[in-house]
Coordinates of C-alpha atoms in Angstrom, one line a residue:
M1 CA 5.7 -3.2 24.5
N2 CA 4.5 -5.4 21.6
P3 CA 6.8 -5.9 18.6
L4 CA 4.8 -3.6 16.3
D5 CA 4.9 -0.7 18.8
K6 CA 8.6 -1.2 19.2
I7 CA 9.2 -1.1 15.5
Q8 CA 7.2 2.1 15.1
Q9 CA 9.1 3.7 18.0
E10 CA 12.5 2.6 16.5
I11 CA 11.8 4.0 13.1
S12 CA 10.2 7.3 14.2
P13 CA 13.5 9.2 14.0
L14 CA 13.9 8.1 10.4
R15 CA 10.3 8.9 9.6
E16 CA 10.8 12.4 11.1
K17 CA 13.9 12.9 9.1
L18 CA 12.0 12.0 6.0
I19 CA 9.0 14.2 6.8
Q20 CA 11.3 17.2 7.6
H21 CA 13.4 16.7 4.4
K22 CA 14.6 19.9 2.9
M23 CA 13.5 18.8 -0.6
Y24 CA 9.8 19.5 0.1
A25 CA 10.4 23.3 0.7
K26 CA 12.2 23.5 -2.7
I27 CA 9.3 22.2 -4.8
K28 CA 7.3 25.3 -5.7
T29 CA 7.1 25.5 -9.5
V30 CA 6.1 23.3 -12.4
E31 CA 9.7 22.9 -13.3
D32 CA 10.4 21.7 -9.7
F33 CA 7.6 19.1 -10.0
Q34 CA 9.1 18.0 -13.3
R35 CA 12.5 17.2 -11.7
F36 CA 10.7 15.5 -8.8
M37 CA 8.5 13.3 -11.0
E38 CA 11.4 12.2 -13.3
Q39 CA 13.0 10.5 -10.3
H40 CA 9.9 9.5 -8.3
I41 CA 8.4 7.6 -11.2
F42 CA 10.9 4.9 -10.5
A43 CA 9.5 4.4 -7.0
V44 CA 6.0 4.3 -8.5
W45 CA 7.2 1.6 -10.9
D46 CA 9.0 -0.6 -8.5
F47 CA 6.1 -0.4 -6.0
M48 CA 4.1 -2.5 -8.4
S49 CA 6.6 -5.4 -8.2
L50 CA 6.6 -5.1 -4.4
L51 CA 2.8 -5.4 -4.4
K52 CA 2.8 -8.2 -6.9
S53 CA 5.3 -10.1 -4.8
L54 CA 2.9 -9.9 -1.8
Q55 CA 0.0 -10.9 -4.0
R56 CA 2.0 -13.9 -5.2
G57 CA 3.0 -15.0 -1.7
L58 CA -0.2 -14.2 0.3
T59 CA -2.9 -15.1 -2.2
S60 CA -3.4 -18.1 -4.5
V61 CA -2.3 -17.4 -8.1
E62 CA -1.9 -21.1 -8.9
V63 CA -4.1 -23.5 -10.8
P64 CA -5.7 -25.6 -9.5
W65 CA -6.7 -22.9 -6.9
S66 CA -6.7 -23.5 -3.1
P67 CA -7.1 -20.9 -0.3
V68 CA -3.9 -19.4 1.0
G69 CA -3.3 -17.6 4.3
S70 CA -5.7 -15.2 6.0
P71 CA -8.9 -14.2 4.2
K72 CA -8.5 -10.6 5.5
T73 CA -5.0 -10.3 4.2
R74 CA -6.0 -11.8 0.9
R75 CA -8.7 -9.2 0.6
F76 CA -6.4 -6.4 1.6
I77 CA -3.8 -7.3 -1.0
N78 CA -6.3 -7.8 -3.7
E79 CA -8.0 -4.5 -3.0
I80 CA -4.7 -2.7 -3.3
V81 CA -3.9 -4.5 -6.5
L82 CA -7.3 -3.5 -7.9
G83 CA -6.7 0.1 -7.0
E84 CA -3.1 0.3 -8.2
E85 CA -3.3 -1.8 -11.3
S86 CA -6.8 -0.9 -12.6
D87 CA -8.1 2.4 -11.2
M88 CA -10.1 5.0 -13.0
D89 CA -8.4 8.2 -14.3
D90 CA -9.9 11.6 -14.2
N91 CA -11.9 10.9 -17.4
G92 CA -13.2 7.5 -16.2
K93 CA -10.7 5.5 -18.2
V94 CA -9.2 2.4 -16.6
A95 CA -5.5 2.7 -15.9
S96 CA -2.8 1.7 -13.4
H97 CA -1.5 4.3 -11.1
F98 CA 1.9 3.9 -12.9
E99 CA 0.1 4.8 -16.2
L100 CA -1.7 7.7 -14.5
Y101 CA 1.6 9.0 -13.3
L102 CA 3.1 8.8 -16.7
E103 CA 0.2 10.7 -18.2
A104 CA 0.6 13.3 -15.4
M105 CA 4.3 13.6 -16.3
E106 CA 3.6 14.1 -20.0
Q107 CA 0.9 16.7 -19.2
I108 CA 3.3 18.7 -17.0
G109 CA 6.2 18.4 -19.4
A110 CA 8.4 16.0 -17.4
K111 CA 10.6 13.6 -19.3
T112 CA 9.5 10.0 -19.4
T113 CA 12.4 8.8 -21.6
E114 CA 14.4 7.1 -18.9
I115 CA 11.6 5.1 -17.2
K116 CA 10.5 3.9 -20.6
K117 CA 14.0 2.9 -21.4
L118 CA 14.3 0.9 -18.1
I119 CA 11.0 -1.0 -18.8
A120 CA 12.1 -1.7 -22.4
F121 CA 15.4 -3.1 -21.2
V122 CA 13.6 -5.3 -18.6
E123 CA 11.2 -6.5 -21.2
E124 CA 14.2 -7.5 -23.4
G125 CA 15.5 -9.7 -20.6
Y126 CA 17.9 -7.5 -18.8
T127 CA 18.0 -7.8 -15.0
V128 CA 16.7 -4.7 -13.2
T129 CA 20.3 -4.1 -11.9
S130 CA 21.7 -4.2 -15.5
A131 CA 18.9 -2.1 -16.8
L132 CA 19.5 0.6 -14.2
S133 CA 23.1 0.9 -15.3
L134 CA 21.9 1.9 -18.7
V135 CA 19.5 4.7 -17.8
N136 CA 20.5 8.3 -17.0
I137 CA 19.0 9.0 -13.6
Q138 CA 20.3 10.1 -10.1
E139 CA 22.4 7.5 -8.4
E140 CA 20.2 7.8 -5.3
T141 CA 17.2 6.7 -7.4
K142 CA 19.1 3.7 -8.7
E143 CA 20.0 2.8 -5.1
F144 CA 16.4 3.0 -4.1
V145 CA 15.2 0.6 -6.8
R146 CA 18.1 -1.8 -6.3
F147 CA 17.2 -2.0 -2.6
T148 CA 13.5 -2.7 -3.4
F149 CA 14.4 -5.6 -5.7
S150 CA 17.1 -7.0 -3.3
I151 CA 14.3 -7.4 -0.8
I152 CA 11.9 -8.9 -3.4
E153 CA 14.5 -11.4 -4.5
T154 CA 14.8 -12.8 -0.9
E155 CA 11.2 -14.1 -1.4
E156 CA 10.9 -13.6 2.4
L157 CA 7.4 -12.3 2.8
H158 CA 7.9 -10.6 6.2
K159 CA 10.7 -8.5 4.8
I160 CA 8.7 -7.6 1.7
A161 CA 5.7 -6.7 3.9
S162 CA 7.9 -4.6 6.1
I163 CA 9.1 -2.3 3.3
F164 CA 5.6 -2.2 1.9
T165 CA 4.1 -1.2 5.2
F166 CA 6.7 1.0 6.8
G167 CA 8.6 2.4 3.7
R168 CA 6.0 2.6 1.0
E169 CA 2.9 4.1 2.6
D170 CA 2.0 7.6 1.3
L171 CA 5.0 9.7 2.1
I172 CA 4.2 12.6 -0.2
P173 CA 2.9 15.5 2.0
D174 CA -0.4 17.2 1.6
M175 CA 1.5 20.4 1.0
F176 CA 2.1 19.2 -2.6
I177 CA -1.6 19.2 -3.2
E178 CA -2.0 22.7 -1.8
I179 CA 0.7 24.0 -4.1
L180 CA -0.9 22.3 -7.1
R181 CA -4.4 23.6 -6.2
E182 CA -2.9 27.1 -6.0
M183 CA -1.2 26.7 -9.3
K184 CA -4.5 25.6 -10.9
E185 CA -6.4 28.5 -9.4
N186 CA -3.8 30.8 -10.9
G187 CA -4.4 29.4 -14.4
Q188 CA -1.8 26.6 -14.5
E189 CA -4.0 24.0 -16.2
D190 CA -1.4 21.4 -17.1
I191 CA -1.2 20.0 -13.6
S192 CA -4.7 18.5 -13.3
K193 CA -3.6 14.9 -13.8
L194 CA -0.9 15.1 -11.1
L195 CA -3.3 16.8 -8.8
Y196 CA -5.8 13.9 -9.5
Y197 CA -3.1 11.3 -8.9
L198 CA -2.1 12.7 -5.5
E199 CA -5.7 13.2 -4.3
R200 CA -6.6 9.7 -5.5
H201 CA -3.6 8.2 -3.7
I202 CA -4.6 9.9 -0.4
E203 CA -8.2 8.7 -0.8
I204 CA -7.2 5.0 -1.5
D205 CA -4.4 4.9 1.2
G206 CA -6.8 6.1 3.9
G207 CA -9.2 4.1 6.0
D208 CA -8.2 0.7 7.2
H209 CA -5.1 0.0 5.1
G210 CA -2.7 0.9 7.8
P211 CA -4.1 -1.3 10.5
I212 CA -4.5 -4.3 8.1
S213 CA -1.0 -4.0 6.8
L214 CA 0.3 -4.1 10.5
K215 CA -1.9 -7.2 11.1
M216 CA -0.4 -8.8 8.0
I217 CA 3.1 -8.4 9.5
D218 CA 1.9 -9.7 12.8
E219 CA 0.5 -12.8 11.0
L220 CA 3.8 -13.3 9.1
C221 CA 6.0 -13.0 12.1
K222 CA 3.9 -14.5 14.9
N223 CA 6.4 -15.3 17.8
D224 CA 9.5 -15.5 15.6
A225 CA 12.0 -13.1 17.2
K226 CA 14.4 -13.4 14.2
K227 CA 11.6 -12.4 11.8
W228 CA 10.6 -9.4 14.0
A229 CA 14.3 -8.3 14.0
E230 CA 14.4 -8.6 10.2
V231 CA 11.2 -6.6 9.8
L232 CA 12.7 -3.8 11.9
E233 CA 16.0 -3.8 9.9
S234 CA 14.1 -3.9 6.6
A235 CA 11.9 -1.0 7.7
K236 CA 14.9 1.1 8.7
L237 CA 16.6 0.4 5.4
A238 CA 13.5 1.3 3.4
L239 CA 13.3 4.7 5.1
H240 CA 17.0 5.2 4.7
Y241 CA 16.8 4.7 0.9
R242 CA 13.7 6.9 0.7
V243 CA 15.7 9.7 2.4
R244 CA 18.5 9.1 -0.1
L245 CA 15.9 9.2 -3.0
W246 CA 14.8 12.7 -1.8
D247 CA 18.5 13.7 -1.4
G248 CA 19.0 12.9 -5.1
V249 CA 15.9 15.0 -6.1
Q250 CA 17.1 17.9 -3.9
K251 CA 20.4 18.0 -5.7
Q252 CA 18.6 18.7 -8.9
L253 CA 16.6 21.5 -7.3
A254 CA 19.5 23.3 -5.7

Protein backbone atom coordinates (compact mmCIF):
# COMPACT_ATOMS: atom_id res chain seq x y z
CA MET A 1 0.00 0.00 0.00
CA ASN A 2 1.44 3.39 -0.96
CA PRO A 3 1.66 6.12 1.71
CA LEU A 4 -1.27 8.17 0.36
CA ASP A 5 -3.57 5.14 0.34
CA LYS A 6 -2.47 4.32 3.88
CA ILE A 7 -3.24 7.85 5.06
CA GLN A 8 -6.69 7.84 3.47
CA GLN A 9 -7.42 4.47 5.06
CA GLU A 10 -6.20 5.64 8.48
CA ILE A 11 -8.24 8.84 8.49
CA SER A 12 -11.43 7.27 7.14
CA PRO A 13 -12.95 6.68 10.61
CA LEU A 14 -12.47 10.36 11.49
CA ARG A 15 -13.91 11.45 8.16
CA GLU A 16 -16.90 9.21 8.73
CA LYS A 17 -17.35 10.68 12.20
CA LEU A 18 -17.32 14.12 10.66
CA ILE A 19 -19.71 13.25 7.83
CA GLN A 20 -22.14 11.63 10.27
CA HIS A 21 -21.95 14.48 12.81
CA LYS A 22 -25.26 15.18 14.56
CA MET A 23 -24.91 18.92 13.92
CA TYR A 24 -26.00 18.56 10.29
CA ALA A 25 -29.45 17.25 11.15
CA LYS A 26 -30.06 20.18 13.49
CA ILE A 27 -29.58 22.89 10.84
CA LYS A 28 -32.99 23.46 9.31
CA THR A 29 -33.93 27.12 9.76
CA VAL A 30 -32.44 30.52 8.98
CA GLU A 31 -31.69 30.94 12.68
CA ASP A 32 -29.77 27.65 12.67
CA PHE A 33 -27.70 28.81 9.69
CA GLN A 34 -27.00 32.07 11.54
CA ARG A 35 -25.48 30.19 14.50
CA PHE A 36 -23.54 27.93 12.16
CA MET A 37 -22.11 30.80 10.12
CA GLU A 38 -21.10 32.83 13.18
CA GLN A 39 -18.64 30.05 14.07
CA HIS A 40 -17.77 28.71 10.61
CA ILE A 41 -16.64 32.15 9.40
CA PHE A 42 -13.49 31.70 11.50
CA ALA A 43 -12.61 28.56 9.50
CA VAL A 44 -13.27 30.48 6.26
CA TRP A 45 -10.92 33.19 7.49
CA ASP A 46 -8.02 31.02 8.69
CA PHE A 47 -8.18 28.96 5.48
CA MET A 48 -6.80 31.99 3.64
CA SER A 49 -3.68 32.06 5.82
CA LEU A 50 -3.27 28.33 5.24
CA LEU A 51 -3.52 28.86 1.49
CA LYS A 52 -1.17 31.84 1.51
CA SER A 53 1.40 29.81 3.46
CA LEU A 54 1.39 27.24 0.67
CA GLN A 55 1.63 29.95 -1.97
CA ARG A 56 4.58 31.49 -0.16
CA GLY A 57 6.36 28.14 0.14
CA LEU A 58 5.50 26.48 -3.16
CA THR A 59 5.61 29.40 -5.60
CA SER A 60 7.99 32.31 -6.00
CA VAL A 61 6.87 35.50 -4.28
CA GLU A 62 10.34 36.99 -4.11
CA VAL A 63 12.06 39.64 -6.25
CA PRO A 64 14.09 38.92 -8.31
CA TRP A 65 11.89 36.00 -9.35
CA SER A 66 13.07 32.47 -10.04
CA PRO A 67 11.03 29.28 -10.63
CA VAL A 68 10.24 27.26 -7.52
CA GLY A 69 9.14 23.63 -7.25
CA SER A 70 6.78 21.82 -9.58
CA PRO A 71 5.04 23.86 -12.32
CA LYS A 72 1.85 21.81 -11.82
CA THR A 73 1.85 22.50 -8.08
CA ARG A 74 2.49 26.21 -8.71
CA ARG A 75 -0.46 26.34 -11.08
CA PHE A 76 -2.65 24.43 -8.62
CA ILE A 77 -1.90 26.79 -5.74
CA ASN A 78 -2.21 29.93 -7.87
CA GLU A 79 -5.54 28.75 -9.31
CA ILE A 80 -6.91 28.25 -5.81
CA VAL A 81 -5.61 31.65 -4.70
CA LEU A 82 -7.29 33.25 -7.73
CA GLY A 83 -10.61 31.61 -6.90
CA GLU A 84 -10.47 32.17 -3.15
CA GLU A 85 -9.05 35.69 -3.12
CA SER A 86 -10.68 37.26 -6.18
CA ASP A 87 -13.72 35.34 -7.33
CA MET A 88 -16.94 36.84 -8.71
CA ASP A 89 -20.00 37.30 -6.52
CA ASP A 90 -23.57 36.70 -7.65
CA ASN A 91 -23.67 40.21 -9.16
CA GLY A 92 -20.38 39.92 -11.05
CA LYS A 93 -18.38 41.93 -8.49
CA VAL A 94 -14.88 40.73 -7.61
CA ALA A 95 -14.55 39.55 -4.01
CA SER A 96 -12.74 36.96 -1.93
CA HIS A 97 -14.70 33.98 -0.66
CA PHE A 98 -14.24 35.37 2.84
CA GLU A 99 -15.90 38.61 1.76
CA LEU A 100 -18.65 36.64 -0.01
CA TYR A 101 -19.28 34.76 3.21
CA LEU A 102 -19.46 37.97 5.23
CA GLU A 103 -22.01 39.36 2.78
CA ALA A 104 -24.02 36.16 3.07
CA MET A 105 -23.93 36.44 6.85
CA GLU A 106 -25.17 40.02 6.75
CA GLN A 107 -27.94 39.10 4.31
CA ILE A 108 -29.13 36.22 6.46
CA GLY A 109 -28.92 38.21 9.69
CA ALA A 110 -25.92 36.45 11.24
CA LYS A 111 -23.63 38.52 13.47
CA THR A 112 -20.24 39.48 11.99
CA THR A 113 -19.08 41.43 15.05
CA GLU A 114 -16.67 38.86 16.47
CA ILE A 115 -14.82 37.98 13.26
CA LYS A 116 -14.41 41.67 12.49
CA LYS A 117 -13.07 42.23 16.00
CA LEU A 118 -10.55 39.42 15.55
CA ILE A 119 -9.29 40.87 12.28
CA ALA A 120 -9.06 44.36 13.81
CA PHE A 121 -6.99 43.01 16.71
CA VAL A 122 -4.65 41.17 14.32
CA GLU A 123 -4.26 44.31 12.20
CA GLU A 124 -3.32 46.21 15.37
CA GLY A 125 -0.48 43.76 15.95
CA TYR A 126 -2.00 41.20 18.31
CA THR A 127 -1.00 37.59 17.75
CA VAL A 128 -3.82 35.36 16.57
CA THR A 129 -3.77 33.56 19.92
CA SER A 130 -4.04 36.83 21.85
CA ALA A 131 -6.77 38.12 19.55
CA LEU A 132 -8.78 34.92 20.00
CA SER A 133 -8.81 35.44 23.75
CA LEU A 134 -10.58 38.78 23.20
CA VAL A 135 -13.49 37.58 21.06
CA ASN A 136 -16.72 35.97 22.22
CA ILE A 137 -16.99 32.72 20.28
CA GLN A 138 -17.20 29.03 21.13
CA GLU A 139 -14.06 27.58 22.72
CA GLU A 140 -14.09 24.83 20.09
CA THR A 141 -13.85 27.47 17.36
CA LYS A 142 -10.87 29.03 19.10
CA GLU A 143 -9.22 25.60 19.35
CA PHE A 144 -9.73 25.10 15.62
CA VAL A 145 -8.07 28.38 14.66
CA ARG A 146 -5.24 27.94 17.16
CA PHE A 147 -4.49 24.52 15.65
CA THR A 148 -4.43 25.94 12.11
CA PHE A 149 -1.93 28.61 13.04
CA SER A 150 0.19 26.21 15.11
CA ILE A 151 0.73 24.21 11.90
CA ILE A 152 1.33 27.34 9.80
CA GLU A 153 3.95 28.54 12.31
CA THR A 154 5.98 25.34 11.90
CA GLU A 155 6.67 26.50 8.30
CA GLU A 156 6.84 22.79 7.41
CA LEU A 157 5.13 22.60 4.05
CA HIS A 158 4.22 18.90 4.22
CA LYS A 159 2.25 19.52 7.43
CA ILE A 160 0.55 22.60 6.02
CA ALA A 161 -0.29 20.72 2.82
CA SER A 162 -1.68 17.86 4.89
CA ILE A 163 -4.28 19.88 6.78
CA PHE A 164 -5.08 21.77 3.57
CA THR A 165 -5.66 18.53 1.65
CA PHE A 166 -7.21 16.22 4.22
CA GLY A 167 -8.81 18.64 6.66
CA ARG A 168 -9.90 21.61 4.60
CA GLU A 169 -11.47 20.19 1.48
CA ASP A 170 -15.18 20.87 1.11
CA LEU A 171 -16.69 19.22 4.17
CA ILE A 172 -20.06 20.98 4.10
CA PRO A 173 -22.64 18.50 2.79
CA ASP A 174 -24.83 18.95 -0.26
CA MET A 175 -27.84 18.67 2.07
CA PHE A 176 -27.23 22.29 3.10
CA ILE A 177 -27.77 23.39 -0.48
CA GLU A 178 -30.98 21.39 -0.71
CA ILE A 179 -32.30 22.98 2.50
CA LEU A 180 -31.45 26.45 1.21
CA ARG A 181 -33.04 25.81 -2.19
CA GLU A 182 -36.22 24.69 -0.46
CA MET A 183 -36.19 27.83 1.70
CA LYS A 184 -35.81 29.99 -1.40
CA GLU A 185 -38.67 28.20 -3.17
CA ASN A 186 -40.83 28.86 -0.11
CA GLY A 187 -40.20 32.59 -0.34
CA GLN A 188 -37.14 32.94 1.93
CA GLU A 189 -35.17 35.41 -0.21
CA ASP A 190 -32.43 36.45 2.22
CA ILE A 191 -30.39 33.26 1.71
CA SER A 192 -29.39 33.79 -1.94
CA LYS A 193 -25.79 34.82 -1.15
CA LEU A 194 -25.21 31.83 1.11
CA LEU A 195 -26.67 29.52 -1.52
CA TYR A 196 -24.40 31.10 -4.15
CA TYR A 197 -21.35 30.73 -1.87
CA LEU A 198 -21.99 27.02 -1.25
CA GLU A 199 -22.75 26.25 -4.89
CA ARG A 200 -19.64 28.17 -6.01
CA HIS A 201 -17.45 26.32 -3.55
CA ILE A 202 -18.62 22.95 -4.80
CA GLU A 203 -18.01 24.06 -8.39
CA ILE A 204 -14.47 25.30 -7.68
CA ASP A 205 -13.50 22.37 -5.45
CA GLY A 206 -14.53 19.83 -8.10
CA GLY A 207 -12.48 18.48 -10.96
CA ASP A 208 -8.78 17.83 -10.53
CA HIS A 209 -8.09 19.67 -7.26
CA GLY A 210 -8.17 16.49 -5.18
CA PRO A 211 -5.69 14.48 -7.26
CA ILE A 212 -3.33 17.46 -7.63
CA SER A 213 -3.34 18.16 -3.89
CA LEU A 214 -2.38 14.53 -3.27
CA LYS A 215 0.41 14.84 -5.84
CA MET A 216 1.59 17.96 -4.00
CA ILE A 217 1.96 15.95 -0.78
CA ASP A 218 3.73 13.15 -2.63
CA GLU A 219 6.25 15.65 -4.01
CA LEU A 220 6.80 17.23 -0.59
CA CYS A 221 7.40 13.91 1.20
CA LYS A 222 9.04 11.75 -1.49
CA ASN A 223 10.70 8.82 0.37
CA ASP A 224 10.94 10.52 3.76
CA ALA A 225 9.18 8.20 6.23
CA LYS A 226 9.24 10.84 8.98
CA LYS A 227 7.43 13.35 6.78
CA TRP A 228 4.80 10.78 5.80
CA ALA A 229 4.19 10.01 9.48
CA GLU A 230 3.83 13.73 10.21
CA VAL A 231 1.41 14.16 7.31
CA LEU A 232 -0.76 11.39 8.78
CA GLU A 233 -0.66 12.87 12.28
CA SER A 234 -1.46 16.37 10.96
CA ALA A 235 -4.39 15.02 8.93
CA LYS A 236 -5.83 13.23 11.97
CA LEU A 237 -5.51 16.36 14.10
CA ALA A 238 -7.12 18.52 11.41
CA LEU A 239 -10.15 16.24 11.29
CA HIS A 240 -10.28 16.03 15.08
CA TYR A 241 -10.45 19.81 15.39
CA ARG A 242 -13.06 20.02 12.62
CA VAL A 243 -15.21 17.58 14.60
CA ARG A 244 -14.66 19.76 17.68
CA LEU A 245 -15.71 22.84 15.67
CA TRP A 246 -18.96 21.12 14.74
CA ASP A 247 -19.39 20.05 18.40
CA GLY A 248 -19.28 23.71 19.39
CA VAL A 249 -21.89 24.66 16.79
CA GLN A 250 -24.12 21.79 17.89
CA LYS A 251 -24.11 23.11 21.47
CA GLN A 252 -25.67 26.34 20.22
CA LEU A 253 -28.34 24.46 18.32
CA ALA A 254 -29.38 22.14 21.15
